[in-house]
Tab-separated table of C-alpha atoms in Angstrom:
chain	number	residue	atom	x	y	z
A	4	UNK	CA	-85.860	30.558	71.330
A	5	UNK	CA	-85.065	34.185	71.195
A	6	UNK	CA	-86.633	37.760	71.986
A	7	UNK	CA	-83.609	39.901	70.465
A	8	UNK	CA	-84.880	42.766	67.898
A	9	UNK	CA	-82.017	44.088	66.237
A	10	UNK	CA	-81.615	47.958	66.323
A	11	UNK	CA	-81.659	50.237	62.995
A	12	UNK	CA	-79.764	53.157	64.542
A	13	UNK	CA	-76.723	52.686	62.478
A	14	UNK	CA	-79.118	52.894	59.417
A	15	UNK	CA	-79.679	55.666	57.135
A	16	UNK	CA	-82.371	57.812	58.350
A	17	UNK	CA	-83.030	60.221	55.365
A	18	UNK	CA	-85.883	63.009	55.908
A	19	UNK	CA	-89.206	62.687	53.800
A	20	UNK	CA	-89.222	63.025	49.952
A	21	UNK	CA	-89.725	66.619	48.716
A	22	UNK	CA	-92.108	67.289	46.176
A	23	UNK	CA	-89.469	68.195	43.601
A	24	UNK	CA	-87.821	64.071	44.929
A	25	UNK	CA	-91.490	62.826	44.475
A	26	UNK	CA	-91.857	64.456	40.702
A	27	UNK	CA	-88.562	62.647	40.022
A	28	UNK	CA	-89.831	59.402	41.021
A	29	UNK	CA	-93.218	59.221	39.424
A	30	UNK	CA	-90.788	60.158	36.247
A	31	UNK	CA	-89.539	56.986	36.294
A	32	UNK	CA	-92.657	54.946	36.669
A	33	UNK	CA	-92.716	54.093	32.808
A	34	UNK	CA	-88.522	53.297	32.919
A	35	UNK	CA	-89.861	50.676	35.789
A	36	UNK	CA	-92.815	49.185	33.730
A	37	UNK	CA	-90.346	48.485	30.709
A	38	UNK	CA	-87.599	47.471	32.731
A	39	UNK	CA	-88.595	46.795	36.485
A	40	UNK	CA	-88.183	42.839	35.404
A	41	UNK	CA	-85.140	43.069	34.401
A	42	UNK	CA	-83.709	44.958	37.013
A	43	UNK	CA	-85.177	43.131	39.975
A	44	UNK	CA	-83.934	39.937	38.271
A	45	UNK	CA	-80.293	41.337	37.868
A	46	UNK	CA	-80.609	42.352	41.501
A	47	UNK	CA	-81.443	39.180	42.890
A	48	UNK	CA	-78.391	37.660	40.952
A	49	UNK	CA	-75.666	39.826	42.144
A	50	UNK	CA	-77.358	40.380	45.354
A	51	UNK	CA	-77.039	36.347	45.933
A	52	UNK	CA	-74.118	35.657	44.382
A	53	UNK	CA	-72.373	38.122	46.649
A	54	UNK	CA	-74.308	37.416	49.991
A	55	UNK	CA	-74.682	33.310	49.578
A	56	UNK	CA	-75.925	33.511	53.519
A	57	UNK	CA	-78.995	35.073	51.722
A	58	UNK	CA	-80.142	31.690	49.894
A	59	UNK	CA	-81.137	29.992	53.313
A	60	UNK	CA	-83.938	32.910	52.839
A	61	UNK	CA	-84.789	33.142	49.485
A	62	UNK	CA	-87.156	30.167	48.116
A	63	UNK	CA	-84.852	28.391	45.351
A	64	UNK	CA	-87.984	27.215	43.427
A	65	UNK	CA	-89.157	30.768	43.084
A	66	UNK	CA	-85.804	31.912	42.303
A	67	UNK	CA	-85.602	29.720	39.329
A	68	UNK	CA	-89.021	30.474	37.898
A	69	UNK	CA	-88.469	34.193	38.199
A	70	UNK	CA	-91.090	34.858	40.643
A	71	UNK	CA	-89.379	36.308	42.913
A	72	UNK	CA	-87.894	39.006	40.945
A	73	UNK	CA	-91.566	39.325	39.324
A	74	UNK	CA	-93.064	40.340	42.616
A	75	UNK	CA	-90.099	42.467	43.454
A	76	UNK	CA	-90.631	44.574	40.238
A	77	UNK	CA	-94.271	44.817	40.677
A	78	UNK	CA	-93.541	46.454	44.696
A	79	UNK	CA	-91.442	48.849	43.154
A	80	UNK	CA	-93.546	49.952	40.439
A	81	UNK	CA	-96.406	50.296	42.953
A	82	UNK	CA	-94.454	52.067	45.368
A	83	UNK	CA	-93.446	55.137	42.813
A	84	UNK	CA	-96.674	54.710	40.903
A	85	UNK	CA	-98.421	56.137	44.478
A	86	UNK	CA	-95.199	57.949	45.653
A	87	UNK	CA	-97.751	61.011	46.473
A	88	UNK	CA	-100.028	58.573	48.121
A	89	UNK	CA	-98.832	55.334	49.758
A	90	UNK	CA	-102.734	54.393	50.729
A	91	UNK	CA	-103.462	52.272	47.667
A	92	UNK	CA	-100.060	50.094	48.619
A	93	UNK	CA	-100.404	50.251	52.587
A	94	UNK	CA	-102.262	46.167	52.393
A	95	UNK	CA	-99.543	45.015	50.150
A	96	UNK	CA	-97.030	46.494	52.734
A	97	UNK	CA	-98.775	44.395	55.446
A	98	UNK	CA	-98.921	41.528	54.105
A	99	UNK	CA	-95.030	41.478	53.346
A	100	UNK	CA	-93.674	42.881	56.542
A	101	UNK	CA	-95.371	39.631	57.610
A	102	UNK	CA	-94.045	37.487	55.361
A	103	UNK	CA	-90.425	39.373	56.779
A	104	UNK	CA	-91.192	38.568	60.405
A	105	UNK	CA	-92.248	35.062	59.221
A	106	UNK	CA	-88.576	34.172	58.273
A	107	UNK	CA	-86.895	36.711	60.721
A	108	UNK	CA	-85.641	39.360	58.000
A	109	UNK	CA	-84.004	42.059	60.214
A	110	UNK	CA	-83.082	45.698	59.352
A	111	UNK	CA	-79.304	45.649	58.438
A	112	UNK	CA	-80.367	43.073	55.149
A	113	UNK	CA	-82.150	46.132	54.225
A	114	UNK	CA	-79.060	48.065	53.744
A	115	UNK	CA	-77.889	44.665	51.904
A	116	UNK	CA	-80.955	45.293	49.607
A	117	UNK	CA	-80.511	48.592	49.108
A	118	UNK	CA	-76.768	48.566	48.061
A	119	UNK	CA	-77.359	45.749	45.305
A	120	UNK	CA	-80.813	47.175	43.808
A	121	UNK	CA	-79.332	50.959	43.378
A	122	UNK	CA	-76.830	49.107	41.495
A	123	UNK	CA	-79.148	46.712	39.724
A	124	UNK	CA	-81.204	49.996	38.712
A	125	UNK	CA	-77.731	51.795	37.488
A	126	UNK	CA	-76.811	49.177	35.435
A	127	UNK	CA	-79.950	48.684	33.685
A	128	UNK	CA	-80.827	52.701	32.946
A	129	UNK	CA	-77.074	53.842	32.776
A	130	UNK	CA	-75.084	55.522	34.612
A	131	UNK	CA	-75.565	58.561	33.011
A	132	UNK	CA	-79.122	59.114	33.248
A	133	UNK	CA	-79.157	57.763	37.294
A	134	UNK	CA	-77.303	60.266	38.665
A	135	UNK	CA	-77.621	63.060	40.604
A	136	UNK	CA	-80.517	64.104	42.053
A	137	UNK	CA	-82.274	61.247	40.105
A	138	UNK	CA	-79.891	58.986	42.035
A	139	UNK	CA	-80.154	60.753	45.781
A	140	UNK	CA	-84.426	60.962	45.465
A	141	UNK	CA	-84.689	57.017	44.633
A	142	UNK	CA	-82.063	56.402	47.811
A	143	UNK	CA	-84.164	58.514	49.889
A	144	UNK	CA	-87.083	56.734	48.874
A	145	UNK	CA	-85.740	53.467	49.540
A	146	UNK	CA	-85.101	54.327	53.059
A	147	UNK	CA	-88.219	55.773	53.411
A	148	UNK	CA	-89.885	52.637	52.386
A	149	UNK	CA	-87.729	50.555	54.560
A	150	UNK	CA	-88.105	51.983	57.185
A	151	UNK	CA	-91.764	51.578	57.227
A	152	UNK	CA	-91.289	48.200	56.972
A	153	UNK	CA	-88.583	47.833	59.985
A	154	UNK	CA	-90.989	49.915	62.127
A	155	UNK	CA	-93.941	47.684	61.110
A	156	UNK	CA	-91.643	44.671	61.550
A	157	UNK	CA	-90.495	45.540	64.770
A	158	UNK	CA	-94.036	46.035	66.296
A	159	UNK	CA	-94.964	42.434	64.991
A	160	UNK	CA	-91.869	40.992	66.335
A	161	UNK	CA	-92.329	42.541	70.160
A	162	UNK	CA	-95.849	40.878	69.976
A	163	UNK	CA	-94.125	37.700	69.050
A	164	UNK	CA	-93.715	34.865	71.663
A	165	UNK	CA	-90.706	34.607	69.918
A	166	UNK	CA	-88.576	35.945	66.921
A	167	UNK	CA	-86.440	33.405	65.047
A	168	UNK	CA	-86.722	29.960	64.436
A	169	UNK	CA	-87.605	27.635	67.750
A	170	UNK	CA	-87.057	23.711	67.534
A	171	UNK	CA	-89.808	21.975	67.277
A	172	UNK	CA	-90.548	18.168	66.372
A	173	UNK	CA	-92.998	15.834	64.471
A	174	UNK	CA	-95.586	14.856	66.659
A	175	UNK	CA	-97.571	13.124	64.386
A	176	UNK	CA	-97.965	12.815	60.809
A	177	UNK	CA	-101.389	11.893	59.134
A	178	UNK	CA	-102.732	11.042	55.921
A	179	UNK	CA	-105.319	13.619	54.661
A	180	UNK	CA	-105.955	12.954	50.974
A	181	UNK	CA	-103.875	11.575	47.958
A	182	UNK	CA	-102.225	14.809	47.777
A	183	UNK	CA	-102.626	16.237	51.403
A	184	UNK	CA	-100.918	15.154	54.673
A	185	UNK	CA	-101.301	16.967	58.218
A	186	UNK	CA	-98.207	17.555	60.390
A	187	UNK	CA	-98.578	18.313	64.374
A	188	UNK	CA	-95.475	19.908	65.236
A	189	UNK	CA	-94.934	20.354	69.311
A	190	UNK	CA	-92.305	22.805	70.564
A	191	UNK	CA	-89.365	20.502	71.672
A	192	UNK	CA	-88.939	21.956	75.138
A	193	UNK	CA	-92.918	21.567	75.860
A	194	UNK	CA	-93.632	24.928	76.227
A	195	UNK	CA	-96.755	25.854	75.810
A	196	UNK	CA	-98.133	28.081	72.555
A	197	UNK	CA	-99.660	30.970	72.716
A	198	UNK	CA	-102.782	31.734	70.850
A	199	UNK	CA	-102.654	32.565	66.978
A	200	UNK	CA	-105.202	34.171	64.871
A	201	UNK	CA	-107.166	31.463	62.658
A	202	UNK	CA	-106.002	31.932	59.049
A	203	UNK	CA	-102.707	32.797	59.739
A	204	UNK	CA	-99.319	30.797	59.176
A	205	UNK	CA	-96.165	29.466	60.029
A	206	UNK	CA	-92.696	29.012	58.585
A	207	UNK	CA	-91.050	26.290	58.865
A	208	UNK	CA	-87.174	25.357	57.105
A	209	UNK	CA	-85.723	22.558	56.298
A	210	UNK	CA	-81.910	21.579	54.962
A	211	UNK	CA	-82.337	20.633	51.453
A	212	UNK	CA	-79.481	18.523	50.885
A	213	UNK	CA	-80.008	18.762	47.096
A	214	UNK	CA	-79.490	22.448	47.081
A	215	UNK	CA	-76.854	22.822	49.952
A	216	UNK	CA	-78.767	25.328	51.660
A	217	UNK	CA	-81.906	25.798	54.332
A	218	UNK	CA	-85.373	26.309	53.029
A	219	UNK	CA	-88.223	27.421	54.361
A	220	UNK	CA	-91.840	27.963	53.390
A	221	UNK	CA	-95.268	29.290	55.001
A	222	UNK	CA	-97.758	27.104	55.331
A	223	UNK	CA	-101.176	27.768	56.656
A	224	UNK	CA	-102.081	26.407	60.385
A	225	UNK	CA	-105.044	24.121	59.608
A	226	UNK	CA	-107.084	23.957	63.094
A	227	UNK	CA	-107.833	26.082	65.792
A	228	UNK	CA	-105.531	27.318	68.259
A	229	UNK	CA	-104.108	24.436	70.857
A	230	UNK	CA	-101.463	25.082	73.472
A	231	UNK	CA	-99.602	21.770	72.686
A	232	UNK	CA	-99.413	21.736	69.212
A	233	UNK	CA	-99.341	23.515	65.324
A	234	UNK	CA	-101.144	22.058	62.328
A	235	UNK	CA	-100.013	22.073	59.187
A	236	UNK	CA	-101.320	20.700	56.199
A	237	UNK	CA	-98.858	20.162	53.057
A	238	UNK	CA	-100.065	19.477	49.799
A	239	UNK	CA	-97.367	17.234	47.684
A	240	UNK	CA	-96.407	20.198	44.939
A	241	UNK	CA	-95.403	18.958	41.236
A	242	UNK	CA	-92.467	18.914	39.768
A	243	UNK	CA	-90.545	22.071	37.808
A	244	UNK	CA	-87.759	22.764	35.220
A	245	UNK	CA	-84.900	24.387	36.253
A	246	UNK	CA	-85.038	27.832	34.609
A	247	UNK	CA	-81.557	29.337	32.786
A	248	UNK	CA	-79.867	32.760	33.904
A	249	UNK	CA	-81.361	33.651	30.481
A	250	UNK	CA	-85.142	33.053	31.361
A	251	UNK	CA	-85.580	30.442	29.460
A	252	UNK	CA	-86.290	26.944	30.173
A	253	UNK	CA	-83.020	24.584	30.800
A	254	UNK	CA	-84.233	21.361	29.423
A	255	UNK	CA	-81.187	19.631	30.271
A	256	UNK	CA	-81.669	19.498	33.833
A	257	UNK	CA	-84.488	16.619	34.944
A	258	UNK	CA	-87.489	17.941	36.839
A	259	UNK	CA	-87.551	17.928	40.172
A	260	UNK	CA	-90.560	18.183	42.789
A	261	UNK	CA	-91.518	21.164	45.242
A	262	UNK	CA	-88.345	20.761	47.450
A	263	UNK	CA	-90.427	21.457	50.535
A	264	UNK	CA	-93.754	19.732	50.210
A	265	UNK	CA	-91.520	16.600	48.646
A	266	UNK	CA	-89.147	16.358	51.549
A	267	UNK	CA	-92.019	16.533	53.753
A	268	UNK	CA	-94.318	13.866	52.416
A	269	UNK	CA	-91.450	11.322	51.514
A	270	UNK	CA	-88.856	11.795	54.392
A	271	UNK	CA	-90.073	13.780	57.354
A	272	UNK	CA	-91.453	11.488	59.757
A	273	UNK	CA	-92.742	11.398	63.472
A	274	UNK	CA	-90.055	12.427	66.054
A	275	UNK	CA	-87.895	14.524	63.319
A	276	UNK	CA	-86.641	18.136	64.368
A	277	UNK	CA	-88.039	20.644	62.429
A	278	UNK	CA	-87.850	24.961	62.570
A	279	UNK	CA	-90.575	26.626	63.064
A	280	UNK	CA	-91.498	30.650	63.230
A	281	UNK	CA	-94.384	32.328	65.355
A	282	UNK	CA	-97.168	32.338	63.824
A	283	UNK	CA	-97.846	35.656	61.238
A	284	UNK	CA	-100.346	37.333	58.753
A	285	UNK	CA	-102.953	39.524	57.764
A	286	UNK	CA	-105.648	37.144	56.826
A	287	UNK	CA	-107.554	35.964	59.532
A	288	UNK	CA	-111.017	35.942	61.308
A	289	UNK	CA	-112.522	38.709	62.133
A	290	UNK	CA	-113.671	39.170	65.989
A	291	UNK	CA	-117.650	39.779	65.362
A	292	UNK	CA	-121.019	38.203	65.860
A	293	UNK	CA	-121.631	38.151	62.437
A	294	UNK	CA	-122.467	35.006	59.718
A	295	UNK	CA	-119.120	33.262	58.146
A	296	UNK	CA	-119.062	32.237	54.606
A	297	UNK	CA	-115.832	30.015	53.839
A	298	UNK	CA	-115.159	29.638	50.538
A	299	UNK	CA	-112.026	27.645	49.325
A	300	UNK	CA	-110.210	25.584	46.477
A	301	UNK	CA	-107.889	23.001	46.423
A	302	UNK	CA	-105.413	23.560	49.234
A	303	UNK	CA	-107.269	26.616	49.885
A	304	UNK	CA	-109.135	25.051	52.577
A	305	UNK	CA	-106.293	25.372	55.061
A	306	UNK	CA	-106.667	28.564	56.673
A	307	UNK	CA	-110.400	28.435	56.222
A	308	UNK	CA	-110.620	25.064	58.024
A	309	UNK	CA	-108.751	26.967	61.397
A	310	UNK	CA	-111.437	29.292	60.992
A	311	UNK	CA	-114.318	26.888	61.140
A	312	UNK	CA	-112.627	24.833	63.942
A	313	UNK	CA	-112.154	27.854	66.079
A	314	UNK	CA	-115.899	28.713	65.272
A	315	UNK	CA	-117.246	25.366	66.364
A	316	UNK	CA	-114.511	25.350	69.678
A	317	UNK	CA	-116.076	28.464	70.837
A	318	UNK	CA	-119.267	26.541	70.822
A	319	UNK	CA	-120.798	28.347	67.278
A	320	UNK	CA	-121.659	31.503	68.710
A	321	UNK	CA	-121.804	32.472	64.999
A	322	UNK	CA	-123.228	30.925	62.079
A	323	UNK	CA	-121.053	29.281	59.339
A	324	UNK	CA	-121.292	28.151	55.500
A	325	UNK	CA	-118.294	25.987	54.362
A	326	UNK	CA	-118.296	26.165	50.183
A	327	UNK	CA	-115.726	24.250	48.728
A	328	UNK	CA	-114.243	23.473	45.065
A	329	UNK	CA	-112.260	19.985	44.715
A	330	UNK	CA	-111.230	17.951	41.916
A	331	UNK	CA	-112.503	14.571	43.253
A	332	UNK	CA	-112.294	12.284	46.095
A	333	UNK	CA	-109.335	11.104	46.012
A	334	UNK	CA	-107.769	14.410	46.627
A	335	UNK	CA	-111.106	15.772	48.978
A	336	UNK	CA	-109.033	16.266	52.292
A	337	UNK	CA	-110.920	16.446	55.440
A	338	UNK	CA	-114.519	15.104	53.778
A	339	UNK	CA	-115.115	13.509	56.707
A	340	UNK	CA	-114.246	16.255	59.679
A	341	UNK	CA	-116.822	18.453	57.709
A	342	UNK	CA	-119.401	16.316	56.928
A	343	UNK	CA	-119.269	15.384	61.150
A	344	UNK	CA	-119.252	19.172	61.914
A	345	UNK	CA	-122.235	19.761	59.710
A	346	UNK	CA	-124.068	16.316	61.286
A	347	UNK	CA	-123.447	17.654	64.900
A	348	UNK	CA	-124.470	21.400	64.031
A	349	UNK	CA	-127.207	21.435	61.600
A	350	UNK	CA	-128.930	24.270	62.612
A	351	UNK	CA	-125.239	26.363	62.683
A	352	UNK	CA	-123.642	24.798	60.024
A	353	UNK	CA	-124.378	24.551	56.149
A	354	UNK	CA	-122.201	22.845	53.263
A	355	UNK	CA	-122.277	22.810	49.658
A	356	UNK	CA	-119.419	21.138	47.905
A	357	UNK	CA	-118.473	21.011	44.185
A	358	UNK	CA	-116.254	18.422	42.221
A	359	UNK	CA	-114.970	19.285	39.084
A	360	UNK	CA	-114.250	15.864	37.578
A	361	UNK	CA	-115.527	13.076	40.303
A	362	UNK	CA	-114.593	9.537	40.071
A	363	UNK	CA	-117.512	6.661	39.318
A	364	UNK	CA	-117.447	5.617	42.819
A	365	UNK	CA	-119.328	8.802	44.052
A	366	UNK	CA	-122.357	10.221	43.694
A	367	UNK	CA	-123.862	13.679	42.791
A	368	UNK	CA	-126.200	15.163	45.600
A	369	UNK	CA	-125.186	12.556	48.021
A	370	UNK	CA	-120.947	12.166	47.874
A	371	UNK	CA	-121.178	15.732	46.810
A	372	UNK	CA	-123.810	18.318	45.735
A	373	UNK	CA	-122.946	19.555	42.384
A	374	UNK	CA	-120.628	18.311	39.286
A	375	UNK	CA	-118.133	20.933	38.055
A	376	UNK	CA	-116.361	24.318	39.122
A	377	UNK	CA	-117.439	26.552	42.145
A	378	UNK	CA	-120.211	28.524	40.760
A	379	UNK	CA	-122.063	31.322	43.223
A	380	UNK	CA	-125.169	31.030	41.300
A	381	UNK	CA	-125.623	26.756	42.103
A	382	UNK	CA	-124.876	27.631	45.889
A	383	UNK	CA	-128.174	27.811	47.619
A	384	UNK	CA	-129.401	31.063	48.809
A	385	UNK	CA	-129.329	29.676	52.691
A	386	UNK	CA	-125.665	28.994	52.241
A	387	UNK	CA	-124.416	31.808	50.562
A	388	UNK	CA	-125.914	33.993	53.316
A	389	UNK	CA	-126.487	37.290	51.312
A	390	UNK	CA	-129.884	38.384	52.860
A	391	UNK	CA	-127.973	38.965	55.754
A	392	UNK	CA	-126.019	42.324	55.460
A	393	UNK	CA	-123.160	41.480	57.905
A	394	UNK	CA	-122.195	38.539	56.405
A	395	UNK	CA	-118.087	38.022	56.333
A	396	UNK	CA	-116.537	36.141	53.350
A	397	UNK	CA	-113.419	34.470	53.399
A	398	UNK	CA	-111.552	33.437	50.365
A	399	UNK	CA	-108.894	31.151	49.405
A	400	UNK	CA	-107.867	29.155	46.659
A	401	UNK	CA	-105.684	29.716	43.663
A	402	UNK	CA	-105.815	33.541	42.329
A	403	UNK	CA	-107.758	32.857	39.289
A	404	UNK	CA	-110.087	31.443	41.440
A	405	UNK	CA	-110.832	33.912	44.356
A	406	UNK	CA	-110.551	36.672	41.661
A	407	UNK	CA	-113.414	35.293	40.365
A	408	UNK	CA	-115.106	34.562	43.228
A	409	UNK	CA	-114.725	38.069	44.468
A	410	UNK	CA	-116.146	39.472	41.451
A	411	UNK	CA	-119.092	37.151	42.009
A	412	UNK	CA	-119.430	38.238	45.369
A	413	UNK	CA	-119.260	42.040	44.215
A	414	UNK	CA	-121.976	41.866	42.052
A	415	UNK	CA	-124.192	40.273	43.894
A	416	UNK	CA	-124.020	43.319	46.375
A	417	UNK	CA	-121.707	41.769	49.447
A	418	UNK	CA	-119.142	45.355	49.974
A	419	UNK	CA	-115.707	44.826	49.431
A	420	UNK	CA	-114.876	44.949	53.505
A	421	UNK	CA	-116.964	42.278	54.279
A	422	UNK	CA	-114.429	40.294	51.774
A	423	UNK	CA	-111.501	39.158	52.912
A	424	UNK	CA	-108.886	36.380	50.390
A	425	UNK	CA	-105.757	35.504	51.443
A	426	UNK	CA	-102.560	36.410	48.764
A	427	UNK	CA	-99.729	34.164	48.705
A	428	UNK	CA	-97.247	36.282	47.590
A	429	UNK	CA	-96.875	40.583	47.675
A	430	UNK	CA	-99.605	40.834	44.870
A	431	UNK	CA	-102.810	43.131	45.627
A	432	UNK	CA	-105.985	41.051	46.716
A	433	UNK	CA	-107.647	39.912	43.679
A	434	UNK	CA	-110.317	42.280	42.768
């Protein structure tokens, strides 16, 4: 367990963009929309392929479906897009200097970065034409850019317990739905844990033995804040196709299942080692009085369900709505912990739960309360909480999802800061 914060004085330190740098940039804004892709994807390549350290960081799954270099190339573009005003971007820049300090990225792989995507960018709009001041505004913006992120980083590392992986172990592992298990994860010297914000995450990593390399992925701590333990809850992730250097879809290589989520399910049992980082991100619950609204899908419920646990700890000072989207019962993870909550709090708590395609064995308005997809206008009024003008709304689910369960919310009045969805990835919040 470590406290070391590596020092960016050997760094480039270039001043602030001029305006005359700044008109260059925006220039190229169209050059990234038609190309950013491509570039990003060549960058990752070389970048990899010369730094093979670099894989233990970089998710392999991602890698192959090209959603890593998607996200890359959609930063960039937003970055000289708002060159003259970095307001717009400032969330997005949160939410991945977390996702940094979640898998201890430190400042000299930013001069790694910024070697192999100058080059990336060179090779894909020539030589010719980035050049010369073209060439010296984009490495001053760079810098500028990381260094935001290494001064941001550094400020959420110091207020780490610790930076770095820390070994942990399996405490116990426990069944949640078909598709669902819970992990408690003690630290291995029996330290105690600080406090984390409900909503936030942990990484964890793995050796994948398949892939010759460490993984590791973030995973949302699913109940409130307890000196002696994490919990995690892992949903078992499908299979995917490897994906060619070309794009396209190698069908001669056999699917294979979410390495992490797989390896945990089938082979990590009680008593294993495992790495874990402190606990990080941006989405969490908010510190007022005011009414909660949780509103979740699928796996979704993770975050949310550290939220209402904290709430009903701290003896529910504040009143709470869980509203929840699942497919069925087989794969309705935690039924019971909520329906107890609401039976021991009924003048706090208030459910409303939706299955999209429930099995015969249940039954409408008494296993559930309605038949289909989360829809704002079958929650009841009391639930939904919109009368009251406070009201805090957190979303999480997939993005099609809390995009439009955002919109719903917008329309029906509720002002965009009293919404608050958590983005798996460096996308914008869904609006």
């Amino acid at each position: 367990m470590s406290k070391i914060i590596e020092s960016s004085e050997n760094l480039p330190h270039p001043p602030p963009l001029t305006p005359e740098q700044r008109k260059l940039i925006t220039a190229t804004v169209p050059i990234l929309a038609e190309h950013g892709v491509t570039i990003t994807t060549l960058f990752y390549r070389q970048m990899l392929e010369a730094n093979p350290d670099l894989r233990n960081v970089f998710s392999h799954s991602k890698q192959q479906r090209g959603l890593q270099a998607e996200a890359l190339a959609r930063a960039v573009y937003a970055y000289a897009a708002n060159i003259e005003d970095l307001t717009p971007i400032l969330p997005v820049v949160e939410r991945i200097a977390h996702k940094h300090t979640s898998v201890h990225i430190v400042p000299s792989q930013y001069a790694i970065v910024g070697k192999y995507l100058m080059e990336a960018i060179t090779q894909v709009v020539g030589a010719d034409v980035f050049k010369g001041d073209l060439y010296n505004a984009w490495g001053t913006a760079y810098w500028n850019l990381a260094h935001i992120f290494i001064n941001r980083e550094r400020e959420l590392y110091e207020a780490a317990q610790w930076v770095g992986w820390r070994d942990f172990v399996v405490a116990k592992k426990v069944q949640e739905s078909d598709e669902i298990t819970s992990f408690y994860l003690k630290p291995k010297e029996g330290k105690p844990l600080e406090p984390y914000r409900p909503g936030q995450y942990i990484s964890v990593q793995k050796f994948v033995s398949e892939l010759g390399v460490y993984q590791s992925r973030q995973y949302s701590l699913s109940d409130a804040p307890n000196p002696d333990y994490f919990r995690i809850s892992v949903k078992r992730e499908p299979g995917i196709r490897a994906i060619a250097s070309s794009g396209a879809l190698d069908t001669t290589q056999a699917a294979h299942p979410g390495w992490i989520s797989n390896l945990f399910h089938a082979t990590l049992a009680e008593g294993d080692p495992i790495d874990v980082a402190f606990p990080f991100g941006e989405f969490f619950l908010d510190d007022s009085p005011a009414p909660v609204v949780l509103l979740s899908a699928g796996v979704g419920l993770t975050p949310l369900l550290a939220m209402l646990n904290t709430l009903v700890k701290a003896d529910l000072q504040r009143e709470v709505s869980w509203v929840q989207a699942v497919r069925n019962e087989r794969v309705h993870a935690f039924r019971d912990h909520i329906r107890k909550v609401r039976e021991a709090h009924p003048d706090r708590v208030r459910t409303h739960v939706f299955y999209s395609e429930p099995g015969v064995s249940v039954t409408e308005g008494q296993d559930f309360d309605v038949k289909g997809r989360l829809d704002l206008d079958k929650v009841p009024k009391d639930v939904l909480r919109l009368d009251a003008k406070d009201t805090q709304y957190y979303v999480c689910g997939p993005e099609a999802f809390m995009a439009d369960t955002i919109i719903g919310l917008r329309s029906r009045g509720v002002d965009a800061s009293r919404i608050h969805a958590e983005v798996f990835g460096s996308g914008a919040t869904p609006q």
